[in-house]
Coordinates of C-alpha atoms in Angstrom, one line a residue:
X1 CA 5.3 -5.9 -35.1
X2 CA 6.8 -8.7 -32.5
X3 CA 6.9 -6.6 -29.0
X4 CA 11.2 -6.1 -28.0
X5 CA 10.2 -8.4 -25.1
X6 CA 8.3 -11.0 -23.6
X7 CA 8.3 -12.5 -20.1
X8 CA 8.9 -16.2 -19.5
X9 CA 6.5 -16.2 -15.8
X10 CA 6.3 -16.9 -13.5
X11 CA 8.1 -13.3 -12.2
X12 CA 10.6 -14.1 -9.6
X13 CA 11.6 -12.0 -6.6
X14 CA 14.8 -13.0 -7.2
X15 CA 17.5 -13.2 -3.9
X16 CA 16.1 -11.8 -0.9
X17 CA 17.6 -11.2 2.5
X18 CA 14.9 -11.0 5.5
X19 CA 15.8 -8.8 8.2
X20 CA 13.3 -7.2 11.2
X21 CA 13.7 -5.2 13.9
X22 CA 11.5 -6.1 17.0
X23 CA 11.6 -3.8 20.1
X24 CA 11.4 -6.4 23.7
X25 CA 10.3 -4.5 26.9
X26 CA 10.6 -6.4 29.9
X27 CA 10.2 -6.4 33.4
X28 CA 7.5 -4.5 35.0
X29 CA 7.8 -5.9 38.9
X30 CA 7.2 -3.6 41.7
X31 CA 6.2 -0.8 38.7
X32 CA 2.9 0.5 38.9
X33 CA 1.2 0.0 35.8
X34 CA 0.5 3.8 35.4
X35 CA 3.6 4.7 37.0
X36 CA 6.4 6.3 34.5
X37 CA 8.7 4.2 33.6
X38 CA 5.8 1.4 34.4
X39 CA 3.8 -0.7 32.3
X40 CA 2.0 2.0 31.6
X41 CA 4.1 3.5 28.7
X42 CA 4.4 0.5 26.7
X43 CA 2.3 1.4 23.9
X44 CA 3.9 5.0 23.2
X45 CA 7.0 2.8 23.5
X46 CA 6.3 0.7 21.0
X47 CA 4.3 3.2 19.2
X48 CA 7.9 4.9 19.0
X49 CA 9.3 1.9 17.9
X50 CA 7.1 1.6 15.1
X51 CA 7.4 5.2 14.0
X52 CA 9.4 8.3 13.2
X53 CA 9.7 11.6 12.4
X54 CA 11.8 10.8 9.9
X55 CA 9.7 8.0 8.4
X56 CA 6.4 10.4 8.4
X57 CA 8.2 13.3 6.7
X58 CA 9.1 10.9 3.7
X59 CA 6.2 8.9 3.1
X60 CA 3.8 11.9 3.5
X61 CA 6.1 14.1 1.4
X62 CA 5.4 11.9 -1.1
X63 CA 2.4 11.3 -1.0
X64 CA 1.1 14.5 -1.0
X65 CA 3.7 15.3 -4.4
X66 CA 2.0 12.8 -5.9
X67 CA -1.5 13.6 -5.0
X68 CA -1.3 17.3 -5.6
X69 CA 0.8 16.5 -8.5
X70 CA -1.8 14.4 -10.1
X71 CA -4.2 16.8 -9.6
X72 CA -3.1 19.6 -10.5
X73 CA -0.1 18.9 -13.1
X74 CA -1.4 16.0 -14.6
X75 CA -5.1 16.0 -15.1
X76 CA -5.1 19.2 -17.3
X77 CA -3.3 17.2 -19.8
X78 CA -5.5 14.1 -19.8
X79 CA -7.8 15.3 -22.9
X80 CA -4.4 15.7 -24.9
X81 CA -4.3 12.2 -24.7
X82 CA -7.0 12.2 -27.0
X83 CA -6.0 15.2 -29.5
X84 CA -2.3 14.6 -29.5
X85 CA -1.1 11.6 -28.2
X86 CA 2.5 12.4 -28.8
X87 CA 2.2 15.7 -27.1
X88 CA 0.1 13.4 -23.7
X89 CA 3.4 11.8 -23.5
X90 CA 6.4 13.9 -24.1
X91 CA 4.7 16.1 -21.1
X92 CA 2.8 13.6 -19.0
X93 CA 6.6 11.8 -19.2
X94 CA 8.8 14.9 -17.9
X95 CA 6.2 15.4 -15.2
X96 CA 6.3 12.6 -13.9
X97 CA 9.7 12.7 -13.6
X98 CA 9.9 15.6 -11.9
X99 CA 8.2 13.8 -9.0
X100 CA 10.8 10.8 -9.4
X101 CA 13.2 13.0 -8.4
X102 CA 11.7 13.6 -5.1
X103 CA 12.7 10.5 -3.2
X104 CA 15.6 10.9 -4.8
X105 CA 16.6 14.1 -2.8
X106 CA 14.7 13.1 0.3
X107 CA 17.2 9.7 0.4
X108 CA 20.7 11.9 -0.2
X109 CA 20.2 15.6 0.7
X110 CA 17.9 14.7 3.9
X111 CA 18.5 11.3 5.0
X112 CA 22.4 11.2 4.0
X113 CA 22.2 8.0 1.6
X114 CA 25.5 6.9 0.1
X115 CA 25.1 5.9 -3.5
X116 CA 27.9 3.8 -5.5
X117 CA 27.2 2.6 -8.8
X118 CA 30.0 0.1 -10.5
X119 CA 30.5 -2.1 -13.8
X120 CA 29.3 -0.9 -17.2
X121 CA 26.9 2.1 -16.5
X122 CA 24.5 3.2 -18.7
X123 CA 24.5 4.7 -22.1
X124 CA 22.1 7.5 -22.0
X125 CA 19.0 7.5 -24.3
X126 CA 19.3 3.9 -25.7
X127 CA 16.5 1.9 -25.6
X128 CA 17.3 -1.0 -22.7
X129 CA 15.4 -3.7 -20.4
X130 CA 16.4 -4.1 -16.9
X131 CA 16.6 -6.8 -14.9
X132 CA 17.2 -5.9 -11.0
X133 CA 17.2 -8.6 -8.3
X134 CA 14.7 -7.6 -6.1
X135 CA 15.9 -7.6 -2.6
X136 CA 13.3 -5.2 -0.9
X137 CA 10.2 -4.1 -2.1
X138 CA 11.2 -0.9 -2.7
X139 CA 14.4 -1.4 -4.6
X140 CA 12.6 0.0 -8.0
X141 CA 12.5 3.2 -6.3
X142 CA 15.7 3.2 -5.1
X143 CA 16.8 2.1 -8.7
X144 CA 15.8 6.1 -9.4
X145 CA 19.0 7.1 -7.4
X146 CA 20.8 5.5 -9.9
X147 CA 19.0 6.1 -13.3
X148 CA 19.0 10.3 -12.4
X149 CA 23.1 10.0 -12.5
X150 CA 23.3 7.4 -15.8
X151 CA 20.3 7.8 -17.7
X152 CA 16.7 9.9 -17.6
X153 CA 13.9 9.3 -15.2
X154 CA 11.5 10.2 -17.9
X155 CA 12.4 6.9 -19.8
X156 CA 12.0 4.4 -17.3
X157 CA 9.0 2.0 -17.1
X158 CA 8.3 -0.3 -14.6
X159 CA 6.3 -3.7 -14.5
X160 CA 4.3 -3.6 -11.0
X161 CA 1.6 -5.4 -9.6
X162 CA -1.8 -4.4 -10.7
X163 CA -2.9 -3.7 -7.1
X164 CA -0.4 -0.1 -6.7
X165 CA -2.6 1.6 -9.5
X166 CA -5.2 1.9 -7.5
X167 CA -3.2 3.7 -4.8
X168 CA -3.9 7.6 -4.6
X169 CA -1.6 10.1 -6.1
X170 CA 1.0 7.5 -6.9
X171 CA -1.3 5.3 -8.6
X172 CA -2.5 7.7 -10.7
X173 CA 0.6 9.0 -12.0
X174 CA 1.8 5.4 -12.7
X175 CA -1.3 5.2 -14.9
X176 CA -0.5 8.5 -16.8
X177 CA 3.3 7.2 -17.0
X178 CA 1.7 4.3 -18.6
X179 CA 3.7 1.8 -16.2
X180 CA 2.7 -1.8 -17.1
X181 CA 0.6 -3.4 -14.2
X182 CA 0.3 -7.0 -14.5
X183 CA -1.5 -10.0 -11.9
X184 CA 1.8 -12.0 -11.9
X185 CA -0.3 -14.9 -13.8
X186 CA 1.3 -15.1 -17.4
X187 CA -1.8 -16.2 -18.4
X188 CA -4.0 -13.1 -17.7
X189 CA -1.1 -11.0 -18.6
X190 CA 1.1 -12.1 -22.0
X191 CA -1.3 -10.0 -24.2
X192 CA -1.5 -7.0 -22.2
X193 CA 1.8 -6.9 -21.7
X194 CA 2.7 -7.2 -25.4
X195 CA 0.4 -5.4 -26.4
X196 CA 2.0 -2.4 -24.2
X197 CA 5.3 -3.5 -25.9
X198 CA 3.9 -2.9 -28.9
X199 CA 2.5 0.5 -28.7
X200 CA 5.9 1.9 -27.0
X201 CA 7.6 0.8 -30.3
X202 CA 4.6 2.1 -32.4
X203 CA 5.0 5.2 -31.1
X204 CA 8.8 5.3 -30.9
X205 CA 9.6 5.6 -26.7
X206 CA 12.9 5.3 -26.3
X207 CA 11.8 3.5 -22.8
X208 CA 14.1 1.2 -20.0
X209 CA 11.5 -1.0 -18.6
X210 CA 12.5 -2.5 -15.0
X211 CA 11.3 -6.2 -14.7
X212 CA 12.1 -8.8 -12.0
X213 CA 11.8 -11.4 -13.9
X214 CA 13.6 -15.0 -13.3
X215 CA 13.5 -15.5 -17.3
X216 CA 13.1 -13.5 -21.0
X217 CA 12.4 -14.2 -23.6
X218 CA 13.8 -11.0 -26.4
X219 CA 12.6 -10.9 -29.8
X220 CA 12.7 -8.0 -32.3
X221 CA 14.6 -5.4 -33.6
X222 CA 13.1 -2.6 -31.0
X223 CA 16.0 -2.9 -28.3
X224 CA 19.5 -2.3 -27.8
X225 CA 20.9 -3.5 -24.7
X226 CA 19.7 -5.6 -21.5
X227 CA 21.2 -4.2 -18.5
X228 CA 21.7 -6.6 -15.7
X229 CA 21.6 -4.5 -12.0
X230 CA 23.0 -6.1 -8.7
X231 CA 21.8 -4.1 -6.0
X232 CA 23.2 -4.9 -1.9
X233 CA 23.2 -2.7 1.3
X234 CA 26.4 -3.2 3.0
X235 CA 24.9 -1.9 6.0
X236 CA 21.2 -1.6 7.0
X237 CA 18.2 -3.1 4.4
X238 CA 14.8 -1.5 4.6
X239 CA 12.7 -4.5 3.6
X240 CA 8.9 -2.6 3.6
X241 CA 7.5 0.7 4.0
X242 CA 6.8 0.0 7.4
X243 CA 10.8 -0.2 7.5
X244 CA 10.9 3.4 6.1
X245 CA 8.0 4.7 8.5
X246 CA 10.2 3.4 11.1
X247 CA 13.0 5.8 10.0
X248 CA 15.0 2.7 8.8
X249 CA 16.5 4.6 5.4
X250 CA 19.5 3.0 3.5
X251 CA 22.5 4.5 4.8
X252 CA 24.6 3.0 1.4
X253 CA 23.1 1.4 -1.4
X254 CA 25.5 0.1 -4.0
X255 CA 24.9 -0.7 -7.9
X256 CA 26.9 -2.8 -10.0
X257 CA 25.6 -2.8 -13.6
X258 CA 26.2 -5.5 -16.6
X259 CA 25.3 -4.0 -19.8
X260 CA 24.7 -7.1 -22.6
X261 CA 24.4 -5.6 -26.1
X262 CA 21.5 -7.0 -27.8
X263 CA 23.7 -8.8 -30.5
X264 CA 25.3 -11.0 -28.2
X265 CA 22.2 -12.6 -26.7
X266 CA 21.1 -16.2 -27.8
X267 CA 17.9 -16.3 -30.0
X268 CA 16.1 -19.1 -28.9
X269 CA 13.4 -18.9 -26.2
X270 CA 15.1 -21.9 -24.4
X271 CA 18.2 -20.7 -24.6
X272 CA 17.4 -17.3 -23.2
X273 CA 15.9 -18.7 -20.0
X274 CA 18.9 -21.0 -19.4
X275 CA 20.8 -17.2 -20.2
X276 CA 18.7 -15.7 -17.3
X277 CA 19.0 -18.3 -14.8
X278 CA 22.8 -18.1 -15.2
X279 CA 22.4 -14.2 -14.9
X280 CA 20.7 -15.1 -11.6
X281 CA 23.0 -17.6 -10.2
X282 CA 25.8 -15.5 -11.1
X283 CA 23.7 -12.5 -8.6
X284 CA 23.5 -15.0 -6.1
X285 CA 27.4 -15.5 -6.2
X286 CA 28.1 -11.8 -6.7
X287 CA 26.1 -10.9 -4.0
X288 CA 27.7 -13.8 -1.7
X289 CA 31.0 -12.4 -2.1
X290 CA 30.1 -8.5 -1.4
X291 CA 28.2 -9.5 1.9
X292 CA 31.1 -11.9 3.1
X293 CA 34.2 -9.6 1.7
X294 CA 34.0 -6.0 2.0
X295 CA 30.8 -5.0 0.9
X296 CA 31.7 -3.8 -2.5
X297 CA 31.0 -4.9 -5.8
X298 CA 34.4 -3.2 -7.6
X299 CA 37.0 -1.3 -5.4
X300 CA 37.3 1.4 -7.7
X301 CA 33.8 2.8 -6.6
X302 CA 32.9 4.1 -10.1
X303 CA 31.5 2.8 -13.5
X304 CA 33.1 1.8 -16.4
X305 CA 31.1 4.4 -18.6
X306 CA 31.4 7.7 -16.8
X307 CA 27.5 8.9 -15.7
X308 CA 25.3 11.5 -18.1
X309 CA 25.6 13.8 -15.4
X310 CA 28.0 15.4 -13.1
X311 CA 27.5 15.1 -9.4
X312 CA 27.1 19.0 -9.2
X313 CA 24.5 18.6 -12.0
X314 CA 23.1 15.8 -9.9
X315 CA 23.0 17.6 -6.7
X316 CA 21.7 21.2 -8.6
X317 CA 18.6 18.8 -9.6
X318 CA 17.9 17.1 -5.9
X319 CA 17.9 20.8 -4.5
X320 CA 15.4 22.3 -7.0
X321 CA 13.5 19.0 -6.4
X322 CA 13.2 18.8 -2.7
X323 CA 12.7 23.1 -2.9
X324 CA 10.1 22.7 -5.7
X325 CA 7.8 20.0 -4.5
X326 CA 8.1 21.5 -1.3
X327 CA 6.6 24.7 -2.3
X328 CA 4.3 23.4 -4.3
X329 CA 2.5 21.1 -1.8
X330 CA 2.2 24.6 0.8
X331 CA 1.2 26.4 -2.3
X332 CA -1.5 23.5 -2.9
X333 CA -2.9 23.5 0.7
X334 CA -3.2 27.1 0.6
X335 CA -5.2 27.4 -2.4
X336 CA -7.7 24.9 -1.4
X337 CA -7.9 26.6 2.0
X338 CA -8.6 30.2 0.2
X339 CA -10.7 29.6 -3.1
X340 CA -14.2 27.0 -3.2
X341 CA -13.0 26.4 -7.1
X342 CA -10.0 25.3 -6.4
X343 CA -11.9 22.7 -4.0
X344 CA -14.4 21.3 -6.8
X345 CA -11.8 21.0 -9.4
X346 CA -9.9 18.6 -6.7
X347 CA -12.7 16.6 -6.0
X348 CA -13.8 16.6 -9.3
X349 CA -10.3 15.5 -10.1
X350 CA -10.8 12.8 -8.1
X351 CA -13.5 11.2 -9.1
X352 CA -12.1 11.2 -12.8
X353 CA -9.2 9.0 -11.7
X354 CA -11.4 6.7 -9.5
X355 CA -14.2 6.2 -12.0
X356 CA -12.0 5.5 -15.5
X357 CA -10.1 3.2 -12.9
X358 CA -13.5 1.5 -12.5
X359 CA -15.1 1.5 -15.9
X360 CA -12.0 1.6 -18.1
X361 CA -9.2 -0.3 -15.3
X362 CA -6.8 2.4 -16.0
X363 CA -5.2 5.8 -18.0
X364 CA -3.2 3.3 -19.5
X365 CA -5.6 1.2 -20.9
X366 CA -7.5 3.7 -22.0
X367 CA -4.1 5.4 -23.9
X368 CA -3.6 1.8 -25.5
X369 CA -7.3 1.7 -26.5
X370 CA -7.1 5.0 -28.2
X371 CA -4.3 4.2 -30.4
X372 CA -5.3 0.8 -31.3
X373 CA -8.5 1.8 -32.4
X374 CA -6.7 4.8 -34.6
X375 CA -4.2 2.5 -35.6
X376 CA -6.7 0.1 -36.8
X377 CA -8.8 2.4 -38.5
X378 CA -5.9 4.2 -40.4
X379 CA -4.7 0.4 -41.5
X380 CA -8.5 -0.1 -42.6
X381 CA -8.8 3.2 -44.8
X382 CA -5.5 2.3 -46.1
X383 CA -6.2 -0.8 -47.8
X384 CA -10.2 0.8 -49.0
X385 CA -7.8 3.0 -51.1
X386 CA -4.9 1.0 -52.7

């Protein structure tokens, strides 16, 4: 079966806009260095500067979610993998969304992100690529804001670099989400990440894979729709994740979707990256105008296709989230304080994820392993018996 999709690489980053914040302190005459207000507070100054409270909260919400999430919600289902792969992946999926929905919550309900999402929307459940400029490194999780009003989080794929699976907690779940991890060398990646391609349409995942790529190449008759995502901040752009640590959230992040049906894209390999790089220099434009006008994409504020989901439902979801994972993190510290088992089933946890990452590179290797080598035997007994 020809994979829906193949990458032209190199992946491109696509527009980026460098911003910083750097804290000057000057002037320490006649101040005793240990004096207050001397030179003598200048690294809790700029240990202030580098920090927050509200940067801390977020990152080590999340990370703790995803640990304790991995632990505990997701590694009793790995041997299902095994016995019923189907069943591995209708629950391993709507877990991990759950989690998605976390940041989610943390951005609007506590940090008091706007969201605005214009153009064509999203038409729930159909199988789509999307292509996002990437103007911060954490735009694909920001992308979540947008995908829990249009679409569902349990569909979405993403196509990282091969370094984040080894991250704790969210590393794992990425792995058990069976994200495709790639080294950004074509070379080293074309057949894993067909062959990833592949078993998504073997096993029928209605999935939207994220990609930044500056060219591709679609084949196939496994997908419906690309959908091409502008995303700006009219006001303030987190860059890092020493940006958010710093307390420096998006106060607006705006969306302005293009959805191209698959019928109406060219055929050729050649003329699908000269398709792409027009997408891209059309980005560049768009974006041009939004950061030089009045920082919006369409005036109306809202999408052609209404969302899935009403901003009541949407909000109903971000409080159970933020309530929910909050619970279940005390609930998690509590029960490792209180019983030993509890303790050796975490560390034993742990050294499952860390040791398959070592011997096998990944859950998601391993999951592609399993069904090539059922698929292959199946094909084998079928021909012994015609």
């Amino acid at each position: 079966m020809s994979p829906p999709l193949a990458a032209a690489w190199p992946l491109s980053p696509g527009p980026r806009l460098h911003e910083g914040l750097s804290l000057r302190l000057r002037g320490c005459a006649g101040v005793g260095a240990g004096s207050p207000g001397g030179c003598g507070l200048l690294p809790l100054l700029r240990l202030r500067a580098m920090v927050s409270w509200k940067g801390i909260y977020f990152l080590l919400a999340l990370f703790l979610a995803s640990f304790f999430g991995s632990i505990f919600m997701l590694s009793p289902f790995l041997p299902l993998m095994f016995v019923s792969p189907a069943w591995y992946r209708w629950i391993t999926d709507r877990i991990v969304a759950t989690w998605l929905t976390l940041p989610v919550a943390l951005l609007e309900i506590v940090f008091g992100a706007k969201v605005v999402i214009t153009g064509d929307g999203f038409i729930p459940g159909e199988r789509s690529v999307i292509i996002m400029n990437h103007r911060t490194r954490m735009d694909w999780m920001f992308l979540w804001n947008c995908l829990l009003r249009y679409s569902y989080l349990r569909l979405e794929k993403i196509c990282l670099k091969s370094s984040l699976k080894s991250v704790p907690g969210f590393g794992w779940a990425m792995q058990v989400a069976a994200f495709i991890f790639i080294q950004r060398k074509w070379e080293d990646d074309k057949n894993h990440f067909e062959n990833m391609l592949d078993y998504f349409c073997d096993i029928h995942e209605p999935l939207q894979l994220l990609i930044f790529p500056e060219g591709t190449d679609l084949t196939g008759n496994n997908l419906d729709a690309i959908h091409d995502i502008t995303v700006a901040y009219p006001q303030n752009i987190p860059q890092t994740e020493k940006h958010l640590l710093n307390g420096n959230f998006p106060k607006e992040i705006h969306f302005h979707v293009h959805r191209y049906p698959v019928q109406t894209l060219p055929t050729s390999r050649e003329e699908l990256q000269l398709w792409c790089q027009k997408r891209w220099e059309e980005k560049e434009e768009r974006l041009q105008l939004f950061y030089e006008g009045e920082k919006y994409f369409d005036v109306t504020g809202r999408s052609i296709i209404p969302p899935c989901k009403s901003e009541l439902r949407v909000l109903v979801v971000k409080c159970i989230s933020l309530l929910y994972w909050t619970l279940f993190t005390l609930a998690m510290f509590v029960l490792l304080y209180l019983y030993s088992f509890v303790r050796w089933y975490c560390v034993t946890a742990v050294v499952i994820f860390v040791v398959q990452q070592k011997i096998f590179g990944g859950l998601e290797i391993i999951e592609l392993a399993r069904h090539r080598y059922f698929n292959k035997r199946q094909n084998g007994y079928g021909r012994k018996t015609e």
